[in-house]
mmCIF file of C-alpha atoms and ligand atoms in Angstrom:
data_model
loop_
_atom_site.group_PDB
_atom_site.id
_atom_site.type_symbol
_atom_site.label_atom_id
_atom_site.label_comp_id
_atom_site.label_asym_id
_atom_site.label_seq_id
_atom_site.Cartn_x
_atom_site.Cartn_y
_atom_site.Cartn_z
ATOM 1 C CA MET A 1 44.795 1.837 -35.441
ATOM 2 C CA LYS A 2 41.762 0.063 -34.116
ATOM 3 C CA LYS A 3 41.789 -3.476 -33.235
ATOM 4 C CA VAL A 4 38.668 -5.743 -34.154
ATOM 5 C CA SER A 5 38.169 -8.888 -32.517
ATOM 6 C CA LEU A 6 36.305 -11.667 -34.101
ATOM 7 C CA ILE A 7 34.684 -14.080 -31.706
ATOM 8 C CA VAL A 8 34.322 -17.864 -33.165
ATOM 9 C CA PRO A 9 32.567 -20.159 -30.755
ATOM 10 C CA CYS A 10 33.260 -23.544 -32.160
ATOM 11 C CA TYR A 11 31.698 -27.016 -31.165
ATOM 12 C CA ASN A 12 32.547 -30.083 -33.616
ATOM 13 C CA GLU A 13 33.166 -27.827 -36.488
ATOM 14 C CA GLU A 14 36.428 -29.642 -38.173
ATOM 15 C CA ARG A 15 34.663 -29.551 -41.281
ATOM 16 C CA ASN A 16 34.288 -25.902 -41.346
ATOM 17 C CA LEU A 17 37.137 -24.181 -39.985
ATOM 18 C CA ASP A 18 39.296 -24.151 -43.155
ATOM 19 C CA ALA A 19 36.520 -22.852 -44.790
ATOM 20 C CA LEU A 20 35.813 -20.087 -42.288
ATOM 21 C CA TYR A 21 39.574 -19.079 -42.680
ATOM 22 C CA VAL A 22 39.395 -18.801 -46.425
ATOM 23 C CA LYS A 23 36.415 -16.621 -45.975
ATOM 24 C CA LEU A 24 38.028 -14.546 -43.169
ATOM 25 C CA ARG A 25 41.320 -14.168 -44.871
ATOM 26 C CA PRO A 26 40.384 -11.085 -47.119
ATOM 27 C CA LEU A 27 38.686 -9.483 -44.324
ATOM 28 C CA LEU A 28 41.742 -10.037 -42.051
ATOM 29 C CA ASP A 29 44.160 -8.431 -44.967
ATOM 30 C CA ASN A 30 41.895 -5.600 -44.665
ATOM 31 C CA GLY A 31 40.671 -6.161 -48.443
ATOM 32 C CA LEU A 32 36.918 -6.148 -48.133
ATOM 33 C CA GLY A 33 37.214 -2.185 -48.902
ATOM 34 C CA SER A 34 36.545 -1.147 -44.941
ATOM 35 C CA ARG A 35 39.089 1.014 -43.323
ATOM 36 C CA GLU A 36 42.520 -0.367 -42.226
ATOM 37 C CA TYR A 37 42.228 -2.306 -38.675
ATOM 38 C CA ASP A 38 44.398 -4.700 -36.625
ATOM 39 C CA TRP A 39 42.495 -7.659 -36.470
ATOM 40 C CA GLU A 40 42.607 -10.848 -34.282
ATOM 41 C CA VAL A 41 40.477 -13.852 -34.251
ATOM 42 C CA ILE A 42 39.624 -15.879 -30.870
ATOM 43 C CA MET A 43 38.437 -19.200 -31.865
ATOM 44 C CA ILE A 44 36.920 -20.749 -28.991
ATOM 45 C CA ASP A 45 36.962 -24.893 -29.019
ATOM 46 C CA ASP A 46 33.916 -25.504 -26.642
ATOM 47 C CA GLY A 47 35.068 -29.120 -25.763
ATOM 48 C CA SER A 48 34.262 -30.337 -29.319
ATOM 49 C CA ARG A 49 34.657 -34.364 -29.689
ATOM 50 C CA ASP A 50 36.054 -34.094 -33.269
ATOM 51 C CA ALA A 51 39.248 -32.432 -34.279
ATOM 52 C CA SER A 52 38.154 -28.933 -34.320
ATOM 53 C CA LEU A 53 41.007 -28.297 -31.567
ATOM 54 C CA ALA A 54 43.952 -29.760 -33.960
ATOM 55 C CA VAL A 55 42.573 -27.778 -36.850
ATOM 56 C CA MET A 56 42.406 -24.396 -35.085
ATOM 57 C CA ARG A 57 46.063 -25.208 -33.889
ATOM 58 C CA ASN A 58 47.263 -25.687 -37.469
ATOM 59 C CA LEU A 59 45.376 -22.733 -38.246
ATOM 60 C CA ARG A 60 47.325 -20.691 -35.821
ATOM 61 C CA GLN A 61 50.679 -21.852 -37.058
ATOM 62 C CA ARG A 62 49.946 -20.551 -40.442
ATOM 63 C CA ASP A 63 48.420 -17.100 -39.099
ATOM 64 C CA ASP A 64 48.882 -15.734 -35.416
ATOM 65 C CA ARG A 65 46.301 -13.351 -35.713
ATOM 66 C CA ILE A 66 44.240 -16.261 -34.846
ATOM 67 C CA ASN A 67 43.906 -17.213 -31.086
ATOM 68 C CA VAL A 68 42.834 -20.654 -29.827
ATOM 69 C CA LEU A 69 41.196 -20.831 -26.710
ATOM 70 C CA SER A 70 40.313 -24.331 -25.449
ATOM 71 C CA LEU A 71 37.607 -25.237 -22.836
ATOM 72 C CA SER A 72 38.029 -28.096 -20.517
ATOM 73 C CA ARG A 73 34.717 -29.587 -21.576
ATOM 74 C CA ASN A 74 31.249 -28.209 -23.288
ATOM 75 C CA PHE A 75 30.055 -25.305 -21.619
ATOM 76 C CA GLY A 76 27.621 -24.400 -24.035
ATOM 77 C CA LYS A 77 27.687 -21.746 -26.884
ATOM 78 C CA GLU A 78 26.428 -19.078 -24.202
ATOM 79 C CA CYS A 79 29.453 -19.715 -21.871
ATOM 80 C CA ALA A 80 31.723 -19.805 -24.873
ATOM 81 C CA MET A 81 30.936 -16.836 -26.060
ATOM 82 C CA LEU A 82 31.605 -15.118 -22.619
ATOM 83 C CA ALA A 83 34.708 -16.920 -22.726
ATOM 84 C CA GLY A 84 35.457 -14.985 -26.042
ATOM 85 C CA PHE A 85 34.249 -11.695 -24.271
ATOM 86 C CA ASP A 86 36.833 -12.234 -21.789
ATOM 87 C CA TYR A 87 39.936 -12.942 -24.080
ATOM 88 C CA ALA A 88 39.171 -10.322 -26.653
ATOM 89 C CA SER A 89 41.491 -7.304 -26.543
ATOM 90 C CA GLY A 90 39.818 -5.207 -29.388
ATOM 91 C CA ASP A 91 38.200 -1.904 -29.512
ATOM 92 C CA CYS A 92 35.147 -3.850 -30.911
ATOM 93 C CA ALA A 93 34.350 -7.472 -31.339
ATOM 94 C CA VAL A 94 32.463 -9.451 -34.037
ATOM 95 C CA ILE A 95 30.482 -12.501 -32.622
ATOM 96 C CA LEU A 96 30.164 -15.050 -35.562
ATOM 97 C CA ASP A 97 29.313 -18.720 -36.069
ATOM 98 C CA ALA A 98 31.771 -21.069 -37.295
ATOM 99 C CA ASP A 99 29.485 -23.163 -39.969
ATOM 100 C CA LEU A 100 29.564 -19.975 -42.292
ATOM 101 C CA GLN A 101 25.771 -19.319 -41.592
ATOM 102 C CA ASP A 102 26.853 -15.617 -40.642
ATOM 103 C CA PRO A 103 28.134 -13.899 -43.767
ATOM 104 C CA VAL A 104 31.512 -12.323 -43.262
ATOM 105 C CA GLU A 105 30.752 -9.681 -46.103
ATOM 106 C CA VAL A 106 28.156 -7.871 -43.736
ATOM 107 C CA ILE A 107 31.217 -7.094 -41.021
ATOM 108 C CA PRO A 108 32.356 -3.866 -42.892
ATOM 109 C CA GLU A 109 28.818 -2.493 -42.813
ATOM 110 C CA MET A 110 28.735 -3.176 -39.186
ATOM 111 C CA LEU A 111 32.247 -1.675 -38.952
ATOM 112 C CA LYS A 112 30.865 1.516 -40.640
ATOM 113 C CA LYS A 113 27.874 1.711 -38.318
ATOM 114 C CA TRP A 114 30.118 1.472 -35.515
ATOM 115 C CA GLU A 115 32.512 4.109 -36.623
ATOM 116 C CA ASP A 116 29.112 6.258 -36.793
ATOM 117 C CA GLY A 117 28.844 5.713 -33.051
ATOM 118 C CA TYR A 118 26.603 3.002 -32.619
ATOM 119 C CA LYS A 119 27.934 0.706 -29.669
ATOM 120 C CA ASP A 120 25.874 -2.541 -30.639
ATOM 121 C CA VAL A 121 25.069 -3.407 -34.266
ATOM 122 C CA TYR A 122 23.129 -6.394 -34.797
ATOM 123 C CA GLY A 123 22.658 -8.639 -37.586
ATOM 124 C CA ASN A 124 18.807 -9.037 -38.551
ATOM 125 C CA ARG A 125 18.169 -12.026 -40.577
ATOM 126 C CA GLU A 126 16.035 -11.179 -43.448
ATOM 127 C CA THR A 127 15.814 -14.815 -44.306
ATOM 128 C CA ARG A 128 16.572 -17.823 -42.030
ATOM 129 C CA GLY A 129 18.080 -20.163 -44.767
ATOM 130 C CA ASN A 130 16.868 -23.776 -44.871
ATOM 131 C CA GLU A 131 15.574 -24.010 -41.239
ATOM 132 C CA PRO A 132 12.777 -26.457 -40.719
ATOM 133 C CA TRP A 133 9.332 -25.101 -41.082
ATOM 134 C CA VAL A 134 8.520 -26.465 -37.571
ATOM 135 C CA ARG A 135 11.740 -24.617 -35.858
ATOM 136 C CA LYS A 136 10.651 -21.372 -37.682
ATOM 137 C CA ARG A 137 7.074 -21.475 -36.513
ATOM 138 C CA PHE A 138 8.050 -22.445 -32.966
ATOM 139 C CA THR A 139 11.030 -19.571 -32.861
ATOM 140 C CA LEU A 140 8.334 -16.858 -34.176
ATOM 141 C CA ALA A 141 5.850 -18.249 -31.450
ATOM 142 C CA TYR A 142 8.252 -18.186 -28.741
ATOM 143 C CA TYR A 143 9.645 -14.604 -29.280
ATOM 144 C CA ASN A 144 5.951 -13.487 -29.317
ATOM 145 C CA ILE A 145 5.409 -15.045 -25.653
ATOM 146 C CA LEU A 146 8.637 -13.630 -24.674
ATOM 147 C CA SER A 147 8.101 -10.333 -25.724
ATOM 148 C CA LYS A 148 4.323 -10.258 -24.029
ATOM 149 C CA VAL A 149 5.912 -11.716 -20.944
ATOM 150 C CA SER A 150 9.012 -9.400 -20.452
ATOM 151 C CA SER A 151 9.303 -5.733 -20.326
ATOM 152 C CA GLY A 152 12.316 -5.515 -21.961
ATOM 153 C CA GLU A 153 12.457 -5.231 -25.996
ATOM 154 C CA VAL A 154 12.904 -8.501 -27.634
ATOM 155 C CA LEU A 155 14.109 -8.778 -31.144
ATOM 156 C CA ARG A 156 12.718 -11.240 -33.344
ATOM 157 C CA ASN A 157 14.905 -12.608 -36.149
ATOM 158 C CA VAL A 158 18.164 -11.325 -34.387
ATOM 159 C CA GLY A 159 20.899 -14.004 -33.251
ATOM 160 C CA ASP A 160 24.295 -13.521 -31.642
ATOM 161 C CA PHE A 161 25.839 -12.370 -35.291
ATOM 162 C CA ARG A 162 26.740 -8.747 -34.001
ATOM 163 C CA LEU A 163 29.139 -5.875 -33.012
ATOM 164 C CA LEU A 164 29.877 -4.919 -29.606
ATOM 165 C CA ASP A 165 31.903 -2.000 -28.710
ATOM 166 C CA ARG A 166 34.320 -2.241 -25.818
ATOM 167 C CA CYS A 167 31.915 -0.688 -23.420
ATOM 168 C CA CYS A 168 29.445 -3.325 -24.222
ATOM 169 C CA ILE A 169 31.973 -6.053 -24.142
ATOM 170 C CA ASP A 170 32.914 -4.919 -20.610
ATOM 171 C CA GLU A 171 29.498 -4.489 -19.101
ATOM 172 C CA ILE A 172 28.799 -8.209 -20.333
ATOM 173 C CA CYS A 173 31.752 -9.497 -19.016
ATOM 174 C CA GLY A 174 30.635 -8.108 -15.785
ATOM 175 C CA LEU A 175 27.814 -10.090 -15.817
ATOM 176 C CA ARG A 176 28.973 -13.418 -14.706
ATOM 177 C CA GLU A 177 25.528 -15.651 -14.152
ATOM 178 C CA THR A 178 26.024 -19.129 -15.231
ATOM 179 C CA GLN A 179 22.841 -19.729 -16.434
ATOM 180 C CA ARG A 180 23.199 -17.359 -19.478
ATOM 181 C CA TYR A 181 20.640 -15.736 -22.069
ATOM 182 C CA THR A 182 23.231 -13.541 -23.907
ATOM 183 C CA LYS A 183 20.561 -12.101 -26.321
ATOM 184 C CA GLY A 184 18.532 -10.965 -23.087
ATOM 185 C CA LEU A 185 21.672 -9.239 -21.852
ATOM 186 C CA TYR A 186 22.772 -7.521 -24.877
ATOM 187 C CA SER A 187 19.187 -5.529 -24.314
ATOM 188 C CA TRP A 188 19.528 -5.245 -20.831
ATOM 189 C CA ILE A 189 22.972 -3.215 -20.796
ATOM 190 C CA GLY A 190 21.194 -0.879 -23.428
ATOM 191 C CA PHE A 191 23.581 1.639 -25.299
ATOM 192 C CA SER A 192 22.838 2.832 -28.881
ATOM 193 C CA LYS A 193 21.927 0.081 -31.107
ATOM 194 C CA SER A 194 21.680 -0.195 -34.853
ATOM 195 C CA GLU A 195 21.068 -3.021 -37.377
ATOM 196 C CA VAL A 196 21.989 -4.112 -40.556
ATOM 197 C CA SER A 197 20.175 -6.808 -42.490
ATOM 198 C CA TYR A 198 21.568 -9.866 -43.741
ATOM 199 C CA ASP A 199 20.338 -13.248 -45.490
ATOM 200 C CA ARG A 200 21.252 -16.035 -43.148
ATOM 201 C CA SER A 201 22.859 -18.859 -45.308
ATOM 202 C CA ASP A 202 22.656 -22.685 -44.682
ATOM 203 C CA ARG A 203 24.932 -24.300 -42.627
ATOM 204 C CA ASN A 204 28.179 -25.326 -44.248
ATOM 205 C CA ALA A 205 28.874 -28.738 -43.287
ATOM 206 C CA GLY A 206 27.709 -30.886 -40.307
ATOM 207 C CA LYS A 207 24.448 -30.264 -38.653
ATOM 208 C CA SER A 208 23.047 -28.012 -35.940
ATOM 209 C CA SER A 209 23.930 -28.791 -32.552
ATOM 210 C CA PHE A 210 20.871 -27.245 -31.234
ATOM 211 C CA SER A 211 18.782 -30.099 -30.865
ATOM 212 C CA TYR A 212 14.573 -29.859 -30.247
ATOM 213 C CA ARG A 213 15.477 -30.450 -26.290
ATOM 214 C CA LYS A 214 18.156 -27.785 -26.251
ATOM 215 C CA LEU A 215 16.248 -25.088 -28.036
ATOM 216 C CA VAL A 216 13.082 -25.892 -25.386
ATOM 217 C CA ASN A 217 15.912 -25.380 -22.701
ATOM 218 C CA LEU A 218 17.168 -22.326 -23.993
ATOM 219 C CA ALA A 219 13.572 -21.032 -24.540
ATOM 220 C CA ILE A 220 12.757 -21.517 -20.779
ATOM 221 C CA GLU A 221 16.381 -20.069 -20.001
ATOM 222 C CA GLY A 222 15.157 -16.913 -21.973
ATOM 223 C CA ILE A 223 12.155 -16.426 -20.503
ATOM 224 C CA THR A 224 13.070 -17.124 -16.484
ATOM 225 C CA SER A 225 16.349 -15.156 -16.796
ATOM 226 C CA HIS A 226 14.478 -12.291 -18.328
ATOM 227 C CA THR A 227 11.771 -11.518 -16.247
ATOM 228 C CA THR A 228 9.572 -12.849 -13.037
ATOM 229 C CA SER A 229 6.282 -12.409 -14.681
ATOM 230 C CA PRO A 230 5.373 -16.143 -14.975
ATOM 231 C CA LEU A 231 5.700 -15.986 -10.840
ATOM 232 C CA ARG A 232 2.798 -13.582 -11.114
ATOM 233 C CA PHE A 233 0.786 -16.188 -13.152
ATOM 234 C CA ALA A 234 0.119 -18.308 -9.906
ATOM 235 C CA SER A 235 -1.219 -14.969 -8.063
ATOM 236 C CA VAL A 236 -3.423 -14.220 -10.884
ATOM 237 C CA MET A 237 -4.515 -17.522 -11.410
ATOM 238 C CA GLY A 238 -5.488 -17.461 -7.434
ATOM 239 C CA ILE A 239 -7.665 -14.951 -7.851
ATOM 240 C CA VAL A 240 -9.577 -15.632 -11.020
ATOM 241 C CA VAL A 241 -10.077 -18.900 -9.151
ATOM 242 C CA ALA A 242 -11.258 -17.681 -5.957
ATOM 243 C CA VAL A 243 -13.453 -15.021 -7.470
ATOM 244 C CA ALA A 244 -15.104 -18.033 -9.939
ATOM 245 C CA ALA A 245 -15.572 -20.361 -6.947
ATOM 246 C CA MET A 246 -17.396 -17.575 -4.918
ATOM 247 C CA ALA A 247 -19.751 -17.016 -7.993
ATOM 248 C CA PHE A 248 -20.408 -20.794 -8.475
ATOM 249 C CA LEU A 249 -21.295 -20.939 -4.825
ATOM 250 C CA VAL A 250 -23.877 -18.365 -4.977
ATOM 251 C CA TYR A 251 -25.235 -19.975 -7.799
ATOM 252 C CA VAL A 252 -25.645 -23.475 -6.163
ATOM 253 C CA LEU A 253 -27.312 -21.717 -2.943
ATOM 254 C CA VAL A 254 -29.848 -19.833 -4.973
ATOM 255 C CA LYS A 255 -30.512 -23.014 -6.774
ATOM 256 C CA THR A 256 -30.608 -25.184 -3.696
ATOM 257 C CA LEU A 257 -32.494 -22.830 -1.484
ATOM 258 C CA VAL A 258 -34.950 -20.929 -4.109
ATOM 259 C CA TYR A 259 -35.707 -23.874 -6.599
ATOM 260 C CA GLY A 260 -35.018 -26.775 -4.037
ATOM 261 C CA ASP A 261 -32.932 -28.823 -6.984
ATOM 262 C CA PRO A 262 -30.865 -31.193 -5.384
ATOM 263 C CA VAL A 263 -26.981 -30.612 -6.258
ATOM 264 C CA ALA A 264 -25.453 -33.170 -8.570
ATOM 265 C CA GLY A 265 -22.083 -33.114 -7.073
ATOM 266 C CA TYR A 266 -19.994 -35.788 -7.856
ATOM 267 C CA PRO A 267 -18.963 -34.338 -11.802
ATOM 268 C CA THR A 268 -18.347 -30.704 -10.558
ATOM 269 C CA LEU A 269 -16.418 -31.939 -7.979
ATOM 270 C CA ILE A 270 -14.038 -34.054 -9.903
ATOM 271 C CA CYS A 271 -13.585 -30.981 -12.730
ATOM 272 C CA VAL A 272 -12.855 -28.405 -9.669
ATOM 273 C CA ILE A 273 -10.268 -30.979 -8.050
ATOM 274 C CA LEU A 274 -8.586 -31.694 -11.496
ATOM 275 C CA PHE A 275 -8.618 -27.962 -12.490
ATOM 276 C CA LEU A 276 -7.250 -26.676 -9.217
ATOM 277 C CA GLY A 277 -4.806 -29.642 -8.836
ATOM 278 C CA GLY A 278 -3.440 -28.674 -12.028
ATOM 279 C CA ILE A 279 -2.900 -25.132 -11.648
ATOM 280 C CA GLN A 280 -1.148 -26.096 -8.205
ATOM 281 C CA LEU A 281 1.282 -28.478 -10.188
ATOM 282 C CA LEU A 282 1.863 -25.706 -12.792
ATOM 283 C CA SER A 283 2.175 -23.090 -10.073
ATOM 284 C CA LEU A 284 4.783 -25.391 -8.325
ATOM 285 C CA GLY A 285 6.768 -25.846 -11.344
ATOM 286 C CA ILE A 286 7.300 -22.526 -12.299
ATOM 287 C CA ILE A 287 8.563 -21.676 -8.713
ATOM 288 C CA GLY A 288 10.493 -24.538 -8.916
ATOM 289 C CA GLU A 289 12.016 -23.266 -12.134
ATOM 290 C CA TYR A 290 13.269 -20.166 -10.404
ATOM 291 C CA ILE A 291 14.449 -21.883 -7.359
ATOM 292 C CA GLY A 292 16.491 -24.076 -9.508
ATOM 293 C CA ARG A 293 18.082 -21.292 -10.909
ATOM 294 C CA ILE A 294 18.674 -19.963 -7.521
ATOM 295 C CA PHE A 295 20.342 -22.892 -6.246
ATOM 296 C CA LEU A 296 22.784 -23.128 -9.473
ATOM 297 C CA GLU A 297 23.495 -19.525 -9.214
ATOM 298 C CA THR A 298 24.236 -19.462 -5.543
ATOM 299 C CA LYS A 299 27.229 -21.991 -6.020
ATOM 300 C CA GLY A 300 29.139 -19.300 -7.618
ATOM 301 C CA ARG A 301 30.674 -21.640 -9.908
ATOM 302 C CA PRO A 302 32.596 -20.125 -13.071
ATOM 303 C CA PRO A 303 30.903 -19.974 -16.065
ATOM 304 C CA TYR A 304 33.700 -22.119 -18.025
ATOM 305 C CA ILE A 305 37.083 -23.376 -16.991
ATOM 306 C CA VAL A 306 39.832 -22.826 -19.835
ATOM 307 C CA ALA A 307 42.034 -25.739 -20.557
ATOM 308 C CA SER A 308 44.596 -23.680 -22.419
ATOM 309 C CA PHE A 309 45.113 -20.444 -24.539
ATOM 310 C CA ASN A 310 47.357 -20.603 -27.457
ATOM 311 C CA GLY A 311 49.234 -23.373 -26.343
ATOM 312 C CA ALA A 312 49.647 -22.212 -22.908
ATOM 313 C CA ASN A 313 47.976 -24.068 -19.948
ATOM 314 C CA PRO A 314 46.879 -21.672 -17.328
ATOM 315 C CA HIS A 315 46.807 -24.186 -14.501
ATOM 316 C CA GLU A 316 50.700 -24.917 -14.971
ATOM 317 C CA ARG A 317 52.445 -23.335 -12.133
ATOM 318 C CA PRO A 318 56.308 -22.302 -12.933
ATOM 319 C CA GLY A 319 58.669 -24.940 -11.115
ATOM 320 C CA LYS A 320 55.672 -27.270 -10.342
ATOM 321 C CA HIS A 321 57.669 -29.942 -12.373
ATOM 322 C CA ALA A 322 61.081 -28.593 -11.263
ATOM 323 C CA GLY A 323 63.407 -30.950 -9.107
HETATM 324 N N1 UDP B 401 28.503 -23.983 -30.518
HETATM 325 C C1 UDP B 401 28.987 -23.881 -29.305
HETATM 326 N N2 UDP B 401 29.005 -24.863 -28.206
HETATM 327 C C2 UDP B 401 27.728 -25.559 -27.935
HETATM 328 C C3 UDP B 401 26.967 -25.600 -29.503
HETATM 329 C C4 UDP B 401 27.252 -24.997 -30.507
HETATM 330 O O1 UDP B 401 30.399 -22.968 -29.471
HETATM 331 O O2 UDP B 401 27.704 -26.004 -27.110
HETATM 332 C C5 UDP B 401 28.825 -23.175 -31.515
HETATM 333 C C6 UDP B 401 28.718 -23.786 -32.840
HETATM 334 O O3 UDP B 401 30.089 -24.278 -33.113
HETATM 335 C C7 UDP B 401 28.299 -22.629 -34.128
HETATM 336 C C8 UDP B 401 27.499 -21.842 -32.750
HETATM 337 O O4 UDP B 401 27.667 -22.448 -31.670
HETATM 338 O O5 UDP B 401 29.533 -21.767 -34.507
HETATM 339 C C9 UDP B 401 26.010 -21.862 -33.410
HETATM 340 O O6 UDP B 401 25.657 -23.350 -33.410
HETATM 341 P P1 UDP B 401 24.634 -24.292 -34.576
HETATM 342 O O7 UDP B 401 25.282 -23.791 -35.654
HETATM 343 O O8 UDP B 401 24.925 -25.614 -33.978
HETATM 344 O O9 UDP B 401 23.209 -23.500 -33.818
HETATM 345 P P2 UDP B 401 22.477 -23.164 -34.997
HETATM 346 O O10 UDP B 401 23.044 -22.140 -36.062
HETATM 347 O O11 UDP B 401 21.475 -24.073 -35.989
HETATM 348 O O12 UDP B 401 21.423 -22.122 -34.189
HETATM 349 MG MG1 MG B 402 24.892 -22.818 -37.211
#
C-alpha cells in the first residue's frame, strides 16, 4: 500500500491541534472515499512558546500514526517544512497548516491527481478567507513585481498547501540553503504540476504569526533568492543617468554659447546630487542584500536543529551517562 505523509508545521498552535486531529481522523481511517493508503502525520513543533508540544505528544499517545518532531527553537515555517520533508517517509507528502485554513477535504482530490501521474499538485486559493484588505492588495502587488523580475513561473494565490511526489521531496531535501523561499523552490525543481481549487477558510484559533514585518522579509527573500535582476537595476540606472547627463550637458553648452545665457547652477546641482545620491544608496542596498545572503550561506549552518523526534533525543549518545 502506498504511504502518504502529512506535514504540519506548527508554531503556537495549542488551540488548533486537537481540532486538526478531529478533522484528519476520517482521512487517516481512509473514510473520505479515496483509495486506501497508509498514513503518517509529522507535526513539527517550531519552537512554540505555548503547550503545542505537550498537545502533540498527547495526540501521539492516542494515535501512533502521529509523529512529533520538535525543533530546538523557532526556525520559521520555511525551515520547519524542510525538517518535515527530511523526516517524511511516504511515497508522497501533503503540507498543510495547523490552523485549519487548508481544508482537509481537498486532499483526496489531490491524491487522485497524483495517481493520474502529476508530481506536484498545488492548492489554488479561490478565496482567501477573511484576510485584511491591505494584506490582500500587497500580496497581489508583490506577485506582480515578482513575476516581472523573475524568469521562472510565479503562481499567485498559491500557498504551501500542496501534494508532492517522493521525487519532488528528495529534490527539495537536496536544496539545503538556509535562506529559504520554498514557493520558489517548487517551481525551480520543475516536474509535472496540476492544481486543485479550494476556498481558504479563516484561522480556527489564535492569530497569524506572519506580521507585516515578517511578510516584507519573506517578500525580499522571495525576490533575492529567486532572481538576480535587481542587481541589473544599478547598471541600467547608470546608463540612463549617463545618457541624460550627456543630453543635459549639450543643452547647457548650446544655451551658454549660442544664447549667452548665464547658467543658474544651484538648484540644478542640488537636484542632480540628491538624485544620484539616492540611486547610489539604493544600488548599494540591493548589493548589500545579496552580500548578506552570501555571508549567511557561506557559514554552512544547518537550516534547523532537532531537539527530539517522537521523544527520542538525537544528541543522546548511548552510554553517555553510564558509570
Ligand atoms: N508556522 C511555523 N513557524 C513559524 C510561523 C508559522 O511553523 O515561525 C506555521 C503555523 O503554525 C501555521 C503555518 O505555519 O501552521 C502558517 O502560519 P500562519 O497561519 O501564522 O500564517 P498565515 O496563514 O497567516 O499565512
Ligand atoms: Mg494561517
